[in-house]
CSV table of C-alpha atoms in Angstrom, one decimal:
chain,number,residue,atom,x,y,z
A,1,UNK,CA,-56.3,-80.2,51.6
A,2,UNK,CA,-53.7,-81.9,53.4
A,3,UNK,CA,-50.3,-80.9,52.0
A,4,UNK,CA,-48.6,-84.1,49.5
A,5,UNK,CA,-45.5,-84.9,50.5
A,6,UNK,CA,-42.9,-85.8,47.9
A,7,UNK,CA,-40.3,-87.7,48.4
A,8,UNK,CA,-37.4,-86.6,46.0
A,9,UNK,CA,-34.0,-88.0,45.9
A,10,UNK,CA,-31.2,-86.1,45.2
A,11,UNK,CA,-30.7,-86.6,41.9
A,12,UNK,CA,-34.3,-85.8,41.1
A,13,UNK,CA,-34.0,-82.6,43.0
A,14,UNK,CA,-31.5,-81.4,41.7
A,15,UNK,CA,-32.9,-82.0,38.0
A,16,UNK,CA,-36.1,-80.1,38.7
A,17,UNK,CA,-33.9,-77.6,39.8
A,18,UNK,CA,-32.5,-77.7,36.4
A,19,UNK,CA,-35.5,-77.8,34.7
A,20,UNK,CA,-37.2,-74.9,36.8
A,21,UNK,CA,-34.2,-72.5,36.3
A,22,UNK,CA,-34.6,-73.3,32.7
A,23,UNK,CA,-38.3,-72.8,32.0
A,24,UNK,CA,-38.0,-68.9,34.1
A,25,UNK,CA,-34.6,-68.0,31.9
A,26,UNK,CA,-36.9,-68.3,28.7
A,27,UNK,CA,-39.7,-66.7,30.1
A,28,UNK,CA,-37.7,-64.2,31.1
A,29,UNK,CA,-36.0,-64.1,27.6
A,30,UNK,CA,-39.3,-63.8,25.6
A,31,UNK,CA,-40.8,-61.3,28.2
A,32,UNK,CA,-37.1,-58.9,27.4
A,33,UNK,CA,-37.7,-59.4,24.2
A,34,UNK,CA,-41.2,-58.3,23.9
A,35,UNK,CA,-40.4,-55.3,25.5
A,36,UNK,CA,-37.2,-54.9,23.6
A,37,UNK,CA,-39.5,-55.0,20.5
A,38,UNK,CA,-42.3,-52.9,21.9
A,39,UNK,CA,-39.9,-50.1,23.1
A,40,UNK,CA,-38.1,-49.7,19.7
A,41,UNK,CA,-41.7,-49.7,17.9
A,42,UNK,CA,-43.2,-47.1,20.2
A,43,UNK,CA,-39.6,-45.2,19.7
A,44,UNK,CA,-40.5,-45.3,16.0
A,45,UNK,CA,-42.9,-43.5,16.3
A,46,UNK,CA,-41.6,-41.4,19.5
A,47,UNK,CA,-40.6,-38.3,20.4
A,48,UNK,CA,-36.7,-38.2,19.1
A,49,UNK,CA,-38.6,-39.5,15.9
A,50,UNK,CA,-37.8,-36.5,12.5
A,51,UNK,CA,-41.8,-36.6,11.5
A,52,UNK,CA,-42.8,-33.7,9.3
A,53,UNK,CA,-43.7,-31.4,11.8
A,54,UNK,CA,-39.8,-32.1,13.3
A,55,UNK,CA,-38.4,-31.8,10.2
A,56,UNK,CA,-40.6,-28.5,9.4
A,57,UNK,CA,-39.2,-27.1,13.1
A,58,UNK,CA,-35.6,-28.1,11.9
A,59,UNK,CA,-36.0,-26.3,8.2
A,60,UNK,CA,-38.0,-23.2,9.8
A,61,UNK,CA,-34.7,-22.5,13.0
A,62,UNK,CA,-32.4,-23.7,10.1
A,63,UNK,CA,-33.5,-20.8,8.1
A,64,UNK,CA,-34.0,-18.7,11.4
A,65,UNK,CA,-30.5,-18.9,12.1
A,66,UNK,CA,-29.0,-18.8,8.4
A,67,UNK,CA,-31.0,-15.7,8.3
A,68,UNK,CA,-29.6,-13.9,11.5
A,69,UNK,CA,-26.2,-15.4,10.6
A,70,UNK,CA,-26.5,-13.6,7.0
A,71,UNK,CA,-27.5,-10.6,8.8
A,72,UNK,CA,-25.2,-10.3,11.0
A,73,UNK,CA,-22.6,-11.3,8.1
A,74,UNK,CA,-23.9,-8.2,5.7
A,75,UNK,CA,-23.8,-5.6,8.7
A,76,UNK,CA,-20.5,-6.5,9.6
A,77,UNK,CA,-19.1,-6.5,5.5
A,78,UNK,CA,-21.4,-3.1,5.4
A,79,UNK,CA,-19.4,-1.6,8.5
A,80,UNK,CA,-16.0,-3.0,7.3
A,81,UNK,CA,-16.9,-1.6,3.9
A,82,UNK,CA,-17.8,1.3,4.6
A,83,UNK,CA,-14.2,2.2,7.0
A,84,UNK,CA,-12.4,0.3,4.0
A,85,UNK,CA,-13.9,3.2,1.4
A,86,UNK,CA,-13.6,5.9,4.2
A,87,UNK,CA,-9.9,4.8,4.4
A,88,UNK,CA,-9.4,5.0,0.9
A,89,UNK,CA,-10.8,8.6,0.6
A,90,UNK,CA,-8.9,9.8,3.5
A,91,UNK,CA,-5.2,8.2,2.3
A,92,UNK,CA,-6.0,9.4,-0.9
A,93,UNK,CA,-7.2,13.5,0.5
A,94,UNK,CA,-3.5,13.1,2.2
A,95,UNK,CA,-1.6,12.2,-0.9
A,96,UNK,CA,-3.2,14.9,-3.2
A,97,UNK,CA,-2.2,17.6,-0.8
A,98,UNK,CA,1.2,16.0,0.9
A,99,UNK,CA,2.8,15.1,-2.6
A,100,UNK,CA,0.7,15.5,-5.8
A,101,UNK,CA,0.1,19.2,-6.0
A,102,UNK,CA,3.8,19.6,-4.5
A,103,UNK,CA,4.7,17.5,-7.5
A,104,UNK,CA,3.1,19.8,-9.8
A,105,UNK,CA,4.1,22.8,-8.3
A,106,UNK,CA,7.6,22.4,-8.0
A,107,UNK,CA,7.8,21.0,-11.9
A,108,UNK,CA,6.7,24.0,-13.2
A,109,UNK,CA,8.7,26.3,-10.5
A,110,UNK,CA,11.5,24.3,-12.0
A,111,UNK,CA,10.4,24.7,-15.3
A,112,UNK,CA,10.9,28.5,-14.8
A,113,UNK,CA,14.3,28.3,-13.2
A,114,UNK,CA,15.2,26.1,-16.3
A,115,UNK,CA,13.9,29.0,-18.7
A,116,UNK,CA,16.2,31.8,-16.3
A,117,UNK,CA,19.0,29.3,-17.0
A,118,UNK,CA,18.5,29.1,-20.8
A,119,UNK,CA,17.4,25.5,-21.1
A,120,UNK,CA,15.1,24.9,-24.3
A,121,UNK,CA,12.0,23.1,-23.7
A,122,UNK,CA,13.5,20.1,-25.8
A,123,UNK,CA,16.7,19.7,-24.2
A,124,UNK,CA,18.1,16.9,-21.7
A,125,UNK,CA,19.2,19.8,-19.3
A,126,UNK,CA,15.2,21.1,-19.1
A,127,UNK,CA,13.8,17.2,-18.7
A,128,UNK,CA,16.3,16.7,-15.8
A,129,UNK,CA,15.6,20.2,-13.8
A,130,UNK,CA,11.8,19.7,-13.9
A,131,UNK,CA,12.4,16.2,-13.0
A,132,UNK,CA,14.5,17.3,-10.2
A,133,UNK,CA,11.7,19.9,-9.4
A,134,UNK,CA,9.3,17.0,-9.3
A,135,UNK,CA,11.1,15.0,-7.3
A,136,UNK,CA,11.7,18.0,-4.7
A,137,UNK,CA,8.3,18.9,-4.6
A,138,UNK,CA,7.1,15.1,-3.0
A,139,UNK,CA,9.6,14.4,-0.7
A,140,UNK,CA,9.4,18.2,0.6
A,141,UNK,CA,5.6,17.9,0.7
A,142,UNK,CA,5.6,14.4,2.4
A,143,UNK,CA,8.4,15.1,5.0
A,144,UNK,CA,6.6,18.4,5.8
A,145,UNK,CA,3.2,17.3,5.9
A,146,UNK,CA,4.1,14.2,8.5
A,147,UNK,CA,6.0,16.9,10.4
A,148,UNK,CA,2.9,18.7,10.7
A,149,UNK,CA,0.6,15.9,11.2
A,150,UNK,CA,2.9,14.5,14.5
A,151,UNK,CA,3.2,17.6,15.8
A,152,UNK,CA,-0.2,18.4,15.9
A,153,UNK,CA,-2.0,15.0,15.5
A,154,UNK,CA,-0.5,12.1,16.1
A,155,UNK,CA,2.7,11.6,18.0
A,156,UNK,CA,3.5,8.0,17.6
A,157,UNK,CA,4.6,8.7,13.7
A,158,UNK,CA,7.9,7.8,12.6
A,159,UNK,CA,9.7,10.5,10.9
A,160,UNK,CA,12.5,8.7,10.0
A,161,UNK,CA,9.6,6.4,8.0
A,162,UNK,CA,8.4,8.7,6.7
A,163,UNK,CA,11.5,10.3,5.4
A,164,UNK,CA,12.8,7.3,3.6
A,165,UNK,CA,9.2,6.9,2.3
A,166,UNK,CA,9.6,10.2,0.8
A,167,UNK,CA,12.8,9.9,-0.7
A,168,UNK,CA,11.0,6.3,-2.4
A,169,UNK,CA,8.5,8.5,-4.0
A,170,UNK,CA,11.0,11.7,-5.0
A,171,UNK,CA,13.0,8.8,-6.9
A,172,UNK,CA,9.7,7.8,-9.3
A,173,UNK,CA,9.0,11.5,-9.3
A,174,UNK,CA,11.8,12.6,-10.8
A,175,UNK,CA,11.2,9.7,-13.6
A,176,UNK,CA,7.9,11.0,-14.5
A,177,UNK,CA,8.7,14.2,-14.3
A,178,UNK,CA,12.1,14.3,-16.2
A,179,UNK,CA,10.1,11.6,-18.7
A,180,UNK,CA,6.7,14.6,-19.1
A,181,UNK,CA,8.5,17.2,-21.3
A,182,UNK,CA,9.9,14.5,-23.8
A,183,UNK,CA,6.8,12.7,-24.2
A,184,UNK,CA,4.1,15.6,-24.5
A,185,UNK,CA,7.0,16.7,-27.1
A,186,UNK,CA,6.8,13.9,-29.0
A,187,UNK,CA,3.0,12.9,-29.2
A,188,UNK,CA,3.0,16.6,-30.1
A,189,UNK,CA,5.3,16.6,-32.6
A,190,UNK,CA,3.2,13.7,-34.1
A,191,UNK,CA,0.2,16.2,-34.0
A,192,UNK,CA,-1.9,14.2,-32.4
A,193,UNK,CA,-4.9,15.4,-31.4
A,194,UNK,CA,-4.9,16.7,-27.6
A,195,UNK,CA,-6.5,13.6,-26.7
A,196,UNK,CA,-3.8,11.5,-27.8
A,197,UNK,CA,-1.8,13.8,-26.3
A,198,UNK,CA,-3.5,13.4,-22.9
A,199,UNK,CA,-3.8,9.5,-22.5
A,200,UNK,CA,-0.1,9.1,-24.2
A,201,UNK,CA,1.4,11.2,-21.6
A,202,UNK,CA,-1.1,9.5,-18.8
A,203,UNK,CA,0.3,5.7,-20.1
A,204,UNK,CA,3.8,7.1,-20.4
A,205,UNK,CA,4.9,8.8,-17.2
A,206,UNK,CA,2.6,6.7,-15.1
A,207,UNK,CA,5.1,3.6,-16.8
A,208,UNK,CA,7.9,5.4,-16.2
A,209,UNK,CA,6.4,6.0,-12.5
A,210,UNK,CA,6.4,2.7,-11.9
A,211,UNK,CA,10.4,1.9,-13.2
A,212,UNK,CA,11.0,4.2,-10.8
A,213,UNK,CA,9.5,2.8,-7.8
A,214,UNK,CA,10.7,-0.7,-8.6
A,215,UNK,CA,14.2,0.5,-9.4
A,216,UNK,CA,13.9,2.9,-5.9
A,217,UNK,CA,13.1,-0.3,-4.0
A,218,UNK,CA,15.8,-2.0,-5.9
A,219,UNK,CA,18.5,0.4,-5.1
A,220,UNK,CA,17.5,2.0,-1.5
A,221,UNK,CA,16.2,-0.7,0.3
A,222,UNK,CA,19.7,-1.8,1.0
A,223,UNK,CA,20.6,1.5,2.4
A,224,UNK,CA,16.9,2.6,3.7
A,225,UNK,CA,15.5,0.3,6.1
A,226,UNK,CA,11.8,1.5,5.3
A,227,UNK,CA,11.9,0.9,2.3
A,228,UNK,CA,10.9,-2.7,1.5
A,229,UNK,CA,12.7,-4.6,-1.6
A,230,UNK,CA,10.7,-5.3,-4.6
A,231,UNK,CA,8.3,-8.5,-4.6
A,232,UNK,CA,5.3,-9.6,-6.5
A,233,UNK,CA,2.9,-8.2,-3.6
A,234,UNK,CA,4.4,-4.7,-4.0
A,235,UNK,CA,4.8,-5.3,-7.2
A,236,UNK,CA,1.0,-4.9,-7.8
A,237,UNK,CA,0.4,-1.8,-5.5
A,238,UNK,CA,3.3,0.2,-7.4
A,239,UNK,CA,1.4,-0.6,-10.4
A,240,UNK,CA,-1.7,0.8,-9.3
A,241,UNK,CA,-0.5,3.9,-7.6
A,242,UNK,CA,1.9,4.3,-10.9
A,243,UNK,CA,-1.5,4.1,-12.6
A,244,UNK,CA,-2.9,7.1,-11.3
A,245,UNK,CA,0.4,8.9,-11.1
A,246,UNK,CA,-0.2,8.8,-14.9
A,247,UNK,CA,-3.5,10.3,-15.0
A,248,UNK,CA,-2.4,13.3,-12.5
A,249,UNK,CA,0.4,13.8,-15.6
A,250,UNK,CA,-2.2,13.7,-18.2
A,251,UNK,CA,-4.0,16.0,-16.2
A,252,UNK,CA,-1.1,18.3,-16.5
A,253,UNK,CA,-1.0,18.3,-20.2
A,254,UNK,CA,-4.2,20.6,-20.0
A,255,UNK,CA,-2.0,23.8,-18.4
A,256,UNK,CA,-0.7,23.8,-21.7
A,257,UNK,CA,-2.6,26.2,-23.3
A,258,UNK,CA,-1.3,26.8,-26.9
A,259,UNK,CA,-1.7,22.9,-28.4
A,260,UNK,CA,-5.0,22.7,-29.9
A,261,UNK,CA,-6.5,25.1,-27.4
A,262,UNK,CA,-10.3,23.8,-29.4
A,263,UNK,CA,-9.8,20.3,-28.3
A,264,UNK,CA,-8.3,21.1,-24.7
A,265,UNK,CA,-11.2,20.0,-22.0
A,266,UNK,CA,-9.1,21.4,-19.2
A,267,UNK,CA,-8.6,24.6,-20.7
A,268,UNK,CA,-10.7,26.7,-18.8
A,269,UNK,CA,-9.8,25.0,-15.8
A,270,UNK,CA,-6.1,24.6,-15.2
A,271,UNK,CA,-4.8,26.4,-18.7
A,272,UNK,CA,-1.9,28.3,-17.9
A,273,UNK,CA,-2.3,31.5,-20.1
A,274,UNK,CA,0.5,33.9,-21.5
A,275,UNK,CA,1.2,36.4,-18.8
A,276,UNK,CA,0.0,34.5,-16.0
A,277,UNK,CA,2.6,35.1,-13.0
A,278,UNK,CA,5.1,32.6,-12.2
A,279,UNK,CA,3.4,32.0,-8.9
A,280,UNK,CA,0.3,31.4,-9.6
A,281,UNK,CA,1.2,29.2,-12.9
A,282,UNK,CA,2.8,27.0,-10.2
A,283,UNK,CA,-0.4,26.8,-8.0
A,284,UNK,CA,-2.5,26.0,-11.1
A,285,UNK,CA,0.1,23.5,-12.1
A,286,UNK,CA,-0.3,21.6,-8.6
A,287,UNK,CA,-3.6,22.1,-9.1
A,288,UNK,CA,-4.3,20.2,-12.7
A,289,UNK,CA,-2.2,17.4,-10.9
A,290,UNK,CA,-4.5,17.3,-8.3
A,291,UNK,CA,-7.4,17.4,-9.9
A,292,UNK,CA,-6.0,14.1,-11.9
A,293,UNK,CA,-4.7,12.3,-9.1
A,294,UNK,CA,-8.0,12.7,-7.6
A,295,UNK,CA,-10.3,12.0,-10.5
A,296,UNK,CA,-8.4,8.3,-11.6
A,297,UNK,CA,-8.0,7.5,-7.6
A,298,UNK,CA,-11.6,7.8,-7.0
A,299,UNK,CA,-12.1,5.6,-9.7
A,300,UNK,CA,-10.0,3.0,-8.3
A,301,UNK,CA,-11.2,3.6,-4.6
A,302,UNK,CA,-14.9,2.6,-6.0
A,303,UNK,CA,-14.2,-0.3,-8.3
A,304,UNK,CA,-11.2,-2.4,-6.5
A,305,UNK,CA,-12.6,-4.5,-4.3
A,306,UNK,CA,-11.1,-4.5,-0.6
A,307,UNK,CA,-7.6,-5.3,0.2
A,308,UNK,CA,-6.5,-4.9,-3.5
A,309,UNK,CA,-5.6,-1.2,-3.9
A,310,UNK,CA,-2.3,0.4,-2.7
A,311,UNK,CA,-3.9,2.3,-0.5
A,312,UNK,CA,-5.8,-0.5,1.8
């Protein structure tokens, strides 16, 4: 066909222009938006979609991973747990045989020295000399155990520390220990059975203890830079070392073999008999002390949790 020629003036030109440019814009426009519209309902049912099975995959590694998490949680509280109690144990081997059957041992050494000197068994003079004994006996023990232990073990210990720690402890000794005679006395004189006897002197020294200690850190820590001054946080660790301070003293109450000898469980084991030699009375002394100080720490060591005994 022979091409038509149009003859178009300006004006219409530029109109069809117009008119062209406006018919391919809304072509364009409805073709984007069909594909707009197509792309978001094939994404709706796409792959970044959560259907079951995704949200199945999700619950199954969610559970995966809280499940390794947890496990790895439990081994590390196990292992932490388990040096927390090993800890415990060893702190508290250390202070039975550093200061507690010291303690005892040097009471009842004092007790005899009090006897050669003529002091009654109810008199201020005998409370103060086993107290003194008491107090001897732990910062002797403590001082010469650390001696030992860097000298042998570990080098980096401070003996200075451990001196001043020593003379912390000797000052609540000798509370307890001048406080025992006067308090078995009375709970005796009472006649009370030995139990009463036993748990009075346990709640008595062991608060008497703990006086000690708080008026120690009081007094010393102004003069003994080791010694830290009393606060609420030490406040609760003195209590719970006072505690079993008080159940080595109860212990103690069994080497005394003449009240109620019937009712006394720790007769046949730490009973110190007539005749027995002054030495050995003072190794069965420390011994009853150890044997309490032992007993109510392992108590505490298995039913605090971690962090909350004095000796974490």
């Amino acid at each position: 066909y022979p091409p038509i020629r149009y003859h178009i003036t300006k004006r219409h030109s530029l109109t069809s222009i117009i008119m062209l440019t406006t018919t391919i814009s809304r072509r364009l426009s409805s073709a984007s938006s069909t594909l707009i519209a197509r792309h978001f309902s094939a994404g709706a049912s796409g792959p970044f979609q959560k259907t079951d099975f995704k949200k199945q995959a999700d619950a199954v590694a969610t559970a995966t991973s809280s499940t390794t998490e947890a496990q790895e949680s439990k081994l590390e509280e196990s292992t932490t747990s388990n040096n927390s109690m090993l800890n415990r144990f060893t702190i508290t081997a250390e202070v039975t045989i550093s200061k507690i059957f010291p303690a005892g041992f040097g009471w009842q050494s004092a007790s005899v020295v009090a006897g050669d000197l003529g002091f009654e068994a109810d008199t201020l003079n005998f409370a103060l000399t086993t107290g003194f004994g008491d107090a001897v006996g732990v910062l002797g023990g403590h001082t010469a155990y650390y001696a030992l232990k860097k000298a042998v073990v570990d080098s980096s210990i401070s003996m200075k520390r451990e001196v001043h720690t020593g003379i912390l402890l000797g000052s609540a000794a000798f509370c307890s220990g001048t406080a025992w005679q006067p308090i078995v006395n009375a709970l005796q004189g009472a006649e009370l059975p030995f139990a009463g006897v036993f748990w009075g002197t346990w709640v008595g020294c062991g608060t008497a203890f703990y006086l000690g200690l708080r008026g120690g850190r009081t007094i010393l820590s102004g003069y003994l830079e080791h010694v830290h001054e009393p606060t609420y946080e030490n406040s609760k660790t003195d209590m719970s070392l006072s505690s079993v301070i008080g159940g080595a003293t109860g212990f103690f109450v069994g080497t005394d073999a003449a009240y109620l000898p019937e009712q006394n469980f720790l007769i046949d084991i730490v009973g110190i008999q007539d005749g027995t030699p002054d030495l050995a009375g003072a190794a069965i002394a420390g011994s009853s002390t150890a044997l309490g100080f032992a007993a109510s720490q392992t108590g505490l060591n298995l039913i605090f949790p971690a962090g909350k005994c004095w000796n974490d």
